[in-house]
Amino acid sequence: MTTAQLTSPYQHYVYAYPHKTAYRGLPDRPALTDLWATEPKNALSLYLHIPFCEVRCGFCNLFTRIGAPDGLTGAYLDALERQASAVRDALGDTDEVRFATAAFGGGTPTFLTAAELERLCDIAEQRMGADLRALPLSVEASPATATADRLAVLADRGTTRLSLGIQSFVDAEARAAVRPQRRADVEAALGRVRDARIPVLNIDLIYGIDGQTERTWRHSVDAALAWRPEELYLYPLYVRPLTGLDRRTRGPGPDPAWDEQRLRLYRAGRDHLLAHGYTQQSMRMFRRTDAPHRGADDYACQTDGMIGLGCGARSYTAGLHYSFDYAVDMHQIRAIVDTYVTADDFAHAEVGYRMDAREARRRHLLQSLLQADGLPVEDYRARFGGTPADDFGAQLRRFADRGWLTDADPATLRLTPEGLAHSDAIGPELFSPAVRAAMAAYERK
């Protein structure tokens, strides 16, 4: 990593480690029965991935396709059910298997019709054995697909959190981000979500859009605050290869002016939310201080035991993170989805990254440190037998020298406010050489 790169606060959004661009085909195709044989199964996380959207935003590099020909969503749910049956069989003893959290993501899960959402819930409950009404259940939606009938299904089936991707309440900014939507439609969708009485509403906003100013950014934040959402996520805009905005690339290397704009908007949004009764949970996540806590936060990836169903979902065991093939290009995504819906063998892992003890330490440190509460040193010692300083002393000293670590509480490794602002630089600096090499060698498709 070059000195110039280190000066940029915006390198990678780290929501899981390693990134899927580090995954490779697994020649031995390990059997899921073997992978899960010795794993704890009493507090599993369940994630169901729906790879469909009505439109693709210009900034999006997620695994999703636009629209679906007649019959494709039904065929996808058929495949999801086949996969769920195979995975549930691989987990073994029914009495031992317990789910602690569940989530539907994508893509846009609410791209499915109300009847298809019922079936999705049935797959989670009847095939996997997850009691959705007894678990924290988070579902992602878009304003256009947050219809009353879909929301009624989700509320009835136990959804505790609905995350609505809005990004901007300013129509011109939405267009600049290649996200066609109208403010009136967004407000109507928010009204429907509140009418559905799902306990936690999360609103996603993006800063750094072309033409966005502190005034228009404040306008969007205030428009979101008017709905008193229990959670707000503030995301910096990234322009990723093969995305819609990639055609408007700012050129190779860091862009100091854009970095400064994003930092300025981030700080303005952060301070505004803190002044309006929100508590910062991470660089991106803010929770209303008086809001009820409705289960595990979606960043909780330090531990294993993640069951991912669907062609874009990841699964985590202690020794292997695995998924299906990954792509950003629309033609490649369509091919992967088409392969998935015709597959019969879901009893083996196809693509993944093998985790060793050193990578497990990195992952735990990285994803704990990037939370506002930080990492209790004793928690790390209890799991790994040493301290973060023993294993990552050089990196931690660099962070401290930059003013990114606080020494106020020796028992907890915690970022300063400026450290949180630079989370997207801190995370990548903790990537292992092997992961960096694999990501660099990944052939984009």
XYZ file of C-alpha atoms in Angstrom:
445
model
C 0.000 0.000 0.000
C 1.521 3.288 -1.085
C 1.889 6.464 0.953
C -0.570 8.198 -1.369
C -3.153 5.480 -0.756
C -2.717 5.756 2.984
C -3.616 9.438 2.830
C -7.000 8.612 1.288
C -9.696 7.871 3.879
C -11.802 6.040 1.274
C -10.289 2.778 0.061
C -12.655 -0.100 0.841
C -15.972 -0.451 2.605
C -15.159 -3.400 4.893
C -18.329 -5.259 5.825
C -16.838 -8.750 5.707
C -13.316 -10.143 5.670
C -11.981 -11.478 3.392
C -13.789 -9.811 0.480
C -15.335 -12.142 -2.095
C -12.743 -11.050 -4.680
C -10.289 -13.081 -2.585
C -12.416 -16.222 -2.968
C -11.375 -18.860 -5.497
C -12.794 -22.092 -6.858
C -12.345 -25.027 -4.485
C -10.990 -27.973 -6.502
C -11.837 -30.480 -3.754
C -15.450 -29.202 -3.434
C -15.666 -30.042 0.278
C -18.920 -31.587 1.455
C -21.044 -29.333 3.655
C -21.586 -32.260 6.005
C -17.832 -32.326 6.684
C -17.516 -28.542 6.917
C -20.237 -28.259 9.564
C -19.560 -31.514 11.448
C -17.655 -29.936 14.344
C -19.035 -26.384 14.173
C -21.170 -25.002 17.037
C -24.751 -24.852 15.775
C -26.662 -23.408 18.725
C -26.530 -19.727 17.643
C -26.401 -19.656 13.851
C -27.139 -16.675 11.613
C -29.344 -17.205 8.564
C -29.083 -15.043 5.456
C -31.249 -15.442 2.344
C -30.090 -13.589 -0.769
C -32.469 -12.369 -3.495
C -30.424 -11.191 -6.517
C -33.046 -9.031 -8.225
C -33.646 -5.275 -8.417
C -36.067 -3.142 -10.412
C -33.168 -0.848 -11.387
C -29.448 -0.846 -10.701
C -28.070 2.249 -9.027
C -24.995 3.793 -10.602
C -22.829 3.134 -7.541
C -23.929 -0.465 -6.953
C -21.435 -3.328 -7.305
C -23.565 -5.856 -5.440
C -24.496 -9.188 -6.956
C -27.893 -8.389 -8.474
C -29.608 -8.460 -11.862
C -32.172 -6.046 -13.239
C -35.644 -7.441 -13.611
C -36.604 -11.063 -14.104
C -38.181 -12.811 -17.087
C -41.456 -14.585 -16.437
C -40.911 -17.547 -14.175
C -37.369 -16.688 -13.070
C -38.215 -15.613 -9.513
C -40.262 -18.778 -9.049
C -37.414 -20.906 -10.408
C -35.011 -19.062 -8.120
C -37.176 -19.852 -5.084
C -37.329 -23.489 -6.220
C -33.520 -23.571 -6.238
C -33.380 -21.778 -2.892
C -35.647 -24.455 -1.455
C -33.446 -27.224 -2.857
C -30.391 -25.555 -1.397
C -32.067 -25.064 1.979
C -32.971 -28.752 2.139
C -29.399 -29.781 1.319
C -27.877 -27.372 3.830
C -30.309 -28.365 6.569
C -29.466 -32.011 6.005
C -25.754 -31.165 6.234
C -26.250 -29.471 9.612
C -27.377 -32.738 11.135
C -29.156 -33.239 14.466
C -32.333 -31.173 14.610
C -32.133 -30.675 18.368
C -28.678 -29.106 18.160
C -29.463 -26.532 15.446
C -30.648 -23.114 16.654
C -30.802 -19.791 14.813
C -30.097 -16.518 16.645
C -30.666 -14.018 13.795
C -32.064 -13.939 10.276
C -31.870 -11.493 7.371
C -33.144 -11.188 3.800
C -30.858 -9.158 1.554
C -29.890 -8.690 -2.035
C -30.457 -7.206 -4.441
C -33.889 -6.239 -3.217
C -35.853 -8.962 -1.396
C -39.044 -6.945 -1.849
C -38.637 -7.301 -5.603
C -40.531 -10.538 -4.890
C -44.309 -10.381 -4.811
C -46.189 -10.680 -1.531
C -46.925 -14.343 -2.276
C -43.268 -14.986 -3.091
C -42.215 -13.316 0.165
C -44.546 -15.716 1.985
C -42.764 -18.569 0.274
C -39.359 -17.113 1.162
C -40.381 -17.046 4.822
C -41.687 -20.604 4.534
C -38.298 -21.738 3.213
C -36.556 -20.134 6.195
C -38.987 -21.651 8.662
C -40.050 -24.996 7.228
C -36.848 -26.012 5.448
C -34.243 -24.417 7.734
C -36.143 -24.521 11.027
C -35.742 -20.808 11.842
C -38.646 -19.427 13.886
C -38.773 -15.989 12.288
C -41.261 -14.557 14.796
C -38.882 -15.429 17.629
C -35.733 -13.977 16.003
C -34.435 -10.560 15.029
C -35.285 -10.492 11.300
C -33.875 -7.725 9.094
C -35.107 -7.149 5.533
C -33.789 -4.763 2.856
C -36.223 -2.868 0.621
C -36.426 -0.044 -1.895
C -39.053 2.713 -1.944
C -40.639 1.406 -5.148
C -41.044 -2.136 -3.806
C -42.093 -1.238 -0.249
C -45.747 -1.766 -1.107
C -48.473 -2.236 1.483
C -49.089 -5.913 0.623
C -45.407 -6.823 0.798
C -44.907 -4.932 4.066
C -47.965 -6.647 5.548
C -46.417 -10.045 4.830
C -43.091 -9.039 6.352
C -44.711 -7.584 9.464
C -46.907 -10.653 9.932
C -43.949 -13.017 9.554
C -41.964 -11.287 12.290
C -39.736 -8.692 10.615
C -38.162 -6.539 13.322
C -36.089 -4.262 11.067
C -36.785 -2.828 7.612
C -33.876 -1.105 5.855
C -34.892 1.333 3.132
C -32.261 2.451 0.636
C -33.091 6.095 -0.131
C -29.599 7.621 -0.565
C -30.884 11.173 -1.156
C -34.134 13.089 -0.736
C -33.002 15.484 -3.477
C -34.286 14.293 -6.851
C -31.369 15.801 -8.793
C -28.861 13.995 -6.576
C -30.700 10.707 -6.979
C -30.460 11.136 -10.745
C -26.750 11.963 -10.467
C -26.263 8.661 -8.629
C -28.192 6.924 -11.428
C -31.036 6.165 -9.045
C -34.332 7.187 -10.638
C -36.788 8.107 -7.888
C -38.997 11.000 -6.832
C -39.116 12.544 -3.382
C -42.917 12.145 -3.257
C -42.640 8.394 -3.870
C -39.955 8.065 -1.192
C -42.111 9.856 1.372
C -45.093 7.667 0.471
C -42.995 4.530 0.960
C -41.811 5.733 4.359
C -45.429 6.302 5.345
C -46.293 2.731 4.373
C -43.375 1.359 6.393
C -44.493 3.260 9.483
C -48.088 2.112 8.925
C -46.846 -1.500 8.896
C -45.489 -0.991 12.437
C -42.225 -2.825 11.876
C -40.289 -1.949 15.059
C -37.047 -0.659 13.515
C -36.849 1.520 10.410
C -33.389 2.087 8.962
C -32.744 4.705 6.281
C -29.614 4.616 4.110
C -28.176 7.925 2.853
C -25.126 8.580 0.655
C -22.719 11.522 0.701
C -20.252 12.539 -1.983
C -22.698 12.609 -4.911
C -21.836 14.988 -7.752
C -23.445 18.371 -7.097
C -24.142 17.622 -3.437
C -23.404 20.444 -1.005
C -23.488 20.732 2.765
C -26.859 22.434 2.406
C -28.417 19.680 0.272
C -26.812 16.981 2.451
C -28.315 18.571 5.557
C -31.637 18.720 3.708
C -31.552 14.935 3.157
C -30.516 14.195 6.725
C -33.299 16.416 8.073
C -35.822 14.813 5.727
C -34.817 11.425 7.127
C -34.955 12.692 10.720
C -38.537 13.836 10.177
C -39.497 10.141 10.196
C -37.584 9.504 13.445
C -35.943 6.344 12.127
C -34.546 4.048 14.773
C -31.387 3.721 12.677
C -29.606 5.758 10.020
C -26.677 4.652 7.878
C -24.475 7.296 6.244
C -22.467 5.829 3.365
C -19.684 7.504 1.380
C -20.136 7.231 -2.371
C -17.678 4.923 -4.091
C -17.182 4.549 -7.840
C -16.392 0.874 -8.406
C -15.234 -0.836 -11.610
C -17.994 -2.075 -13.934
C -20.690 -0.021 -12.203
C -22.872 2.603 -13.874
C -20.843 5.460 -12.429
C -17.589 3.878 -13.547
C -18.111 5.524 -16.946
C -17.744 8.846 -15.148
C -14.514 7.807 -13.464
C -12.452 10.446 -11.752
C -9.251 8.864 -12.991
C -6.781 6.519 -11.314
C -5.471 7.122 -7.844
C -6.746 9.190 -4.934
C -8.827 12.315 -5.518
C -7.936 14.684 -2.647
C -10.701 17.160 -3.455
C -13.370 14.439 -3.453
C -11.893 12.925 -0.297
C -12.139 16.296 1.416
C -15.718 16.761 0.249
C -16.741 13.357 1.582
C -14.973 13.907 4.901
C -16.614 17.300 5.271
C -20.068 15.897 4.554
C -19.482 12.912 6.819
C -18.537 15.136 9.748
C -21.501 17.418 9.125
C -23.902 14.475 9.027
C -22.335 12.788 12.044
C -22.451 15.919 14.187
C -26.030 16.652 13.147
C -27.182 13.183 14.139
C -25.328 13.287 17.451
C -27.019 16.601 18.208
C -30.430 15.090 17.421
C -30.367 12.181 19.840
C -28.483 9.511 17.903
C -25.553 7.399 19.104
C -22.770 6.472 16.724
C -22.245 2.707 16.444
C -19.665 2.733 13.656
C -18.456 5.030 10.899
C -21.738 4.374 9.070
C -24.317 3.356 11.627
C -26.246 5.655 13.965
C -28.997 4.494 16.327
C -31.614 6.682 17.945
C -30.664 6.754 21.618
C -34.188 6.031 22.870
C -34.914 3.311 20.292
C -35.416 -0.273 21.475
C -32.605 -2.622 20.631
C -34.032 -5.349 18.415
C -31.243 -7.878 18.112
C -27.763 -8.369 16.783
C -26.294 -5.598 14.642
C -25.600 -6.516 11.054
C -21.847 -6.001 11.466
C -21.493 -8.907 13.916
C -19.201 -11.031 11.767
C -16.375 -11.620 14.225
C -17.776 -15.075 14.923
C -18.594 -17.875 12.535
C -21.795 -19.834 12.079
C -23.276 -17.930 9.131
C -25.583 -19.901 6.844
C -26.053 -18.138 3.516
C -28.670 -19.320 1.014
C -28.894 -17.970 -2.532
C -26.339 -17.471 -5.287
C -24.892 -14.259 -3.791
C -24.797 -15.347 -0.147
C -21.729 -16.188 1.902
C -21.441 -18.876 4.564
C -18.848 -18.903 7.331
C -17.316 -21.800 9.200
C -14.159 -21.528 11.292
C -12.018 -22.990 8.525
C -13.734 -21.851 5.342
C -15.733 -18.916 4.030
C -17.632 -20.027 0.953
C -20.193 -18.899 -1.594
C -20.889 -19.144 -5.326
C -19.113 -17.254 -8.093
C -19.098 -13.454 -7.909
C -19.539 -10.861 -10.647
C -20.534 -7.225 -11.212
C -21.097 -7.240 -14.980
C -24.757 -7.777 -15.836
C -24.132 -10.535 -18.411
C -21.940 -12.457 -15.975
C -24.501 -12.121 -13.171
C -27.281 -13.413 -15.416
C -25.181 -16.458 -16.286
C -24.466 -17.207 -12.615
C -28.147 -16.853 -11.687
C -29.147 -19.100 -14.592
C -26.660 -21.725 -13.438
C -27.955 -21.512 -9.876
C -31.616 -21.994 -10.762
C -30.859 -25.213 -12.672
C -28.485 -26.683 -10.078
C -29.299 -29.872 -8.203
C -26.142 -30.387 -6.138
C -26.035 -27.995 -3.193
C -24.205 -30.375 -0.871
C -20.717 -29.027 -1.612
C -18.846 -25.731 -1.310
C -17.787 -24.433 -4.724
C -15.949 -21.119 -4.193
C -14.307 -19.832 -1.039
C -11.351 -18.755 1.061
C -9.713 -21.015 3.635
C -9.230 -19.355 7.008
C -6.268 -20.084 9.273
C -5.643 -18.895 12.823
C -3.835 -15.759 11.677
C -6.686 -14.742 9.367
C -9.183 -15.383 12.159
C -7.247 -12.960 14.384
C -7.227 -10.306 11.653
C -10.919 -10.697 11.050
C -11.807 -10.423 14.718
C -9.597 -7.368 15.256
C -10.696 -5.636 12.066
C -14.421 -6.032 12.525
C -14.344 -5.274 16.257
C -12.058 -2.266 15.992
C -14.268 -0.612 13.378
C -17.157 -0.404 15.868
C -17.469 2.602 18.153
C -17.385 0.386 21.262
C -14.053 -1.057 20.206
C -12.478 -4.364 21.208
C -12.123 -5.445 24.877
C -8.582 -6.764 25.088
C -9.619 -9.602 27.380
C -12.153 -10.836 24.836
C -9.382 -11.112 22.285
C -7.068 -12.805 24.799
C -9.752 -15.307 25.772
C -10.247 -16.341 22.161
C -6.687 -16.217 20.844
C -4.394 -16.445 23.850
C -2.602 -13.142 23.322
C -3.369 -9.465 22.886
C -3.954 -7.430 19.714
C -0.659 -5.665 20.381
C 1.152 -9.019 20.412
C -0.181 -9.895 16.972
C -0.570 -6.515 15.260
C 1.651 -4.148 17.192
C 3.159 -2.399 14.162
C -0.217 -1.566 12.618
C -1.701 -0.421 15.921
C 1.275 1.862 16.567
C 0.771 3.456 13.152
C -2.890 4.044 13.926
C -1.989 5.580 17.277
C 0.637 7.828 15.669
C -2.040 9.153 13.300
C -4.372 9.944 16.183
C -6.775 7.149 15.275
C -6.559 5.211 18.562
C -7.457 6.439 22.016
C -5.510 5.451 25.135
C -8.266 6.570 27.514
C -9.130 2.964 28.479
C -6.231 0.471 28.358
C -8.696 -2.416 28.669
C -10.391 -1.557 25.364
C -8.887 -0.972 21.948
C -11.027 1.862 20.586
C -10.866 4.324 17.711
C -10.995 8.066 18.244
C -13.675 10.038 16.382
C -11.058 10.759 13.723
C -10.184 7.076 13.630
C -13.825 6.174 13.003
C -13.859 8.718 10.174
C -10.938 6.822 8.611
C -12.422 3.333 9.040
C -12.238 2.702 5.289
C -8.470 3.233 5.430
C -7.900 1.332 8.685
C -9.719 -1.796 7.523
C -7.703 -2.360 4.339
C -4.427 -1.751 6.197
C -5.252 -4.798 8.313
C -5.765 -7.079 5.303
C -3.213 -9.880 5.150
C -0.683 -9.988 2.304
C -2.352 -13.161 1.035
C -5.781 -11.535 0.888
C -4.388 -8.422 -0.799
C -2.625 -10.557 -3.392
C -5.773 -12.579 -4.095
C -7.879 -9.419 -4.435
C -5.307 -7.833 -6.753
C -5.203 -10.952 -8.938
C -8.977 -11.221 -9.180
C -10.190 -11.061 -12.764
C -13.092 -8.608 -12.776
C -16.207 -9.839 -14.460
